[in-house]
Coordinates of C-alpha atoms and ligand atoms in Angstrom, one line a residue:
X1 CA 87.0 52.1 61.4
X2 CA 89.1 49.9 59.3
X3 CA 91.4 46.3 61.2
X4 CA 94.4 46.0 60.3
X5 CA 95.0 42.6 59.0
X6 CA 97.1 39.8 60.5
X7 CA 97.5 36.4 61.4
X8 CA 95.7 33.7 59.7
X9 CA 93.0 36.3 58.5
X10 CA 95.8 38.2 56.9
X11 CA 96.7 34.9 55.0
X12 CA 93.4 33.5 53.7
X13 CA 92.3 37.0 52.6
X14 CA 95.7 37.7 51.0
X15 CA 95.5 34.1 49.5
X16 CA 91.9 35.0 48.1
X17 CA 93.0 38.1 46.4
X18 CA 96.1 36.4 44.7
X19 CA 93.7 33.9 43.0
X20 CA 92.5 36.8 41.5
X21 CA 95.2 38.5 40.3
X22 CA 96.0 40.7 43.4
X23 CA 99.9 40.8 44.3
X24 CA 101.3 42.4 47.2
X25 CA 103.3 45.6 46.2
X26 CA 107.2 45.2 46.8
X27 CA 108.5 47.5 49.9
X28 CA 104.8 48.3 51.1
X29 CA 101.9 47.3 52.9
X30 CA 99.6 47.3 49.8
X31 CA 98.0 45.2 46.5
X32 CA 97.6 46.1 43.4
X33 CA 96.2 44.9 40.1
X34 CA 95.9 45.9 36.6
X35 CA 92.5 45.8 34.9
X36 CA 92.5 46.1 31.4
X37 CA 89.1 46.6 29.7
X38 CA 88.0 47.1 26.0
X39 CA 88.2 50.1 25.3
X40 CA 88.4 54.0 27.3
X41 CA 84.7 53.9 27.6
X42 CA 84.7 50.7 29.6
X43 CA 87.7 52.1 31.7
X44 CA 86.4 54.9 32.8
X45 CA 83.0 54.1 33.5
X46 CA 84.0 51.3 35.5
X47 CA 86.2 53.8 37.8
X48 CA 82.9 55.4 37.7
X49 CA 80.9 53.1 39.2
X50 CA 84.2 52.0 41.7
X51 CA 84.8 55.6 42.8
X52 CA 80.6 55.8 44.1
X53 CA 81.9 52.5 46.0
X54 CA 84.9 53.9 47.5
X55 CA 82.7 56.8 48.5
X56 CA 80.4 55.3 50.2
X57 CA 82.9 52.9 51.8
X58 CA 84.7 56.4 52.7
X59 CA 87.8 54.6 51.6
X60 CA 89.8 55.0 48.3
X61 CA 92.2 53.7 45.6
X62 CA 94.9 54.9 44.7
X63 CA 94.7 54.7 41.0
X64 CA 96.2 55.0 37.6
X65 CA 95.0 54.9 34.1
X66 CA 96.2 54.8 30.3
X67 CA 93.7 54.3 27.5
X68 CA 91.9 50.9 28.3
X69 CA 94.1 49.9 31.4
X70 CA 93.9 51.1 35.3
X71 CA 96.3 50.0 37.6
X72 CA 95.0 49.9 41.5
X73 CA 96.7 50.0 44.7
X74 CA 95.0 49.5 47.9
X75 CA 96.2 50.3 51.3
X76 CA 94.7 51.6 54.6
X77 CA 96.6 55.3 55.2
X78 CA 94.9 55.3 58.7
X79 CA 96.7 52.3 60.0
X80 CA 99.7 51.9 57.9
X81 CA 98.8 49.0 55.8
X82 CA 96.5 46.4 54.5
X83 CA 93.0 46.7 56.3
X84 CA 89.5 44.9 56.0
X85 CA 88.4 48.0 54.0
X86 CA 91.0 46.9 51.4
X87 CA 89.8 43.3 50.9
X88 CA 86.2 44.7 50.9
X89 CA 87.0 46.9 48.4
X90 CA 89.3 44.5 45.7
X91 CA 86.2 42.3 46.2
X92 CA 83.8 44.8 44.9
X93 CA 86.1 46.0 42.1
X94 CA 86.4 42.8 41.0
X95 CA 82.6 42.4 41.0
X96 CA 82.6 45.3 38.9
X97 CA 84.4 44.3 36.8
X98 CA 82.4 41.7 36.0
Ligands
H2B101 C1 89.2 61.2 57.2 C2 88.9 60.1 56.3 O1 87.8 59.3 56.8 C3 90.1 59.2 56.1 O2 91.2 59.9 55.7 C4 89.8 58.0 55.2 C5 89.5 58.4 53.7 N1 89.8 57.4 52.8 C6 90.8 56.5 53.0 N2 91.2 55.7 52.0 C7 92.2 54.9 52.2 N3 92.6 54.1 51.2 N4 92.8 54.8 53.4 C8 92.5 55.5 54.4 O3 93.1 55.4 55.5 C9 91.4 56.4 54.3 N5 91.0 57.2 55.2

């Protein structure tokens, strides 16, 4: 089940994710971030290898891609906003990322 983040958790995860190029999406409870790779190849298998994490996780992106660039937003549906489960899975995109 995911937490809904808040407080000073809320801030030093939020503040984490910002350092690496996560920003809060205006009018929502949700980040986003746009990872631009080399080529399609590099693109797709790296949504790929994310999508068998957000399996797993049972929790998924909401995601976009042209070409070489995907654009991510994260957000918890089941409780209306940011959630552990989103900071767990930036973190593991951005690991995949390398
Ligand atoms: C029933 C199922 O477990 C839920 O709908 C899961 C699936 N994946 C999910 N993904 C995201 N991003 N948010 C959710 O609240 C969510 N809930």
């Amino acid at each position: 089940m995911a937490t809904k983040l808040d407080g000073e958790g809320r801030a030093t995860a939020l503040a984490a994710l910002q350092d690496r190029g996560w920003t809060l999406v205006d009018g929502r409870d949700a980040i986003t971030k746009r990872f631009v790779f080399n080529d399609f190849n590099a693109a797709f298998g790296w949504m790929t290898r994310a999508a068998l994490v957000a399996e797993q996780m049972n929790h998924h992106p909401e995601w976009f891609n042209v070409y070489k660039t995907v654009e991510v937003t994260l957000a918890t549906h089941d409780v209306g906003g940011l959630s552990d489960l989103d900071v767990k899975l930036a973190e593991k995109m951005d690991v995949l990322a390398g």
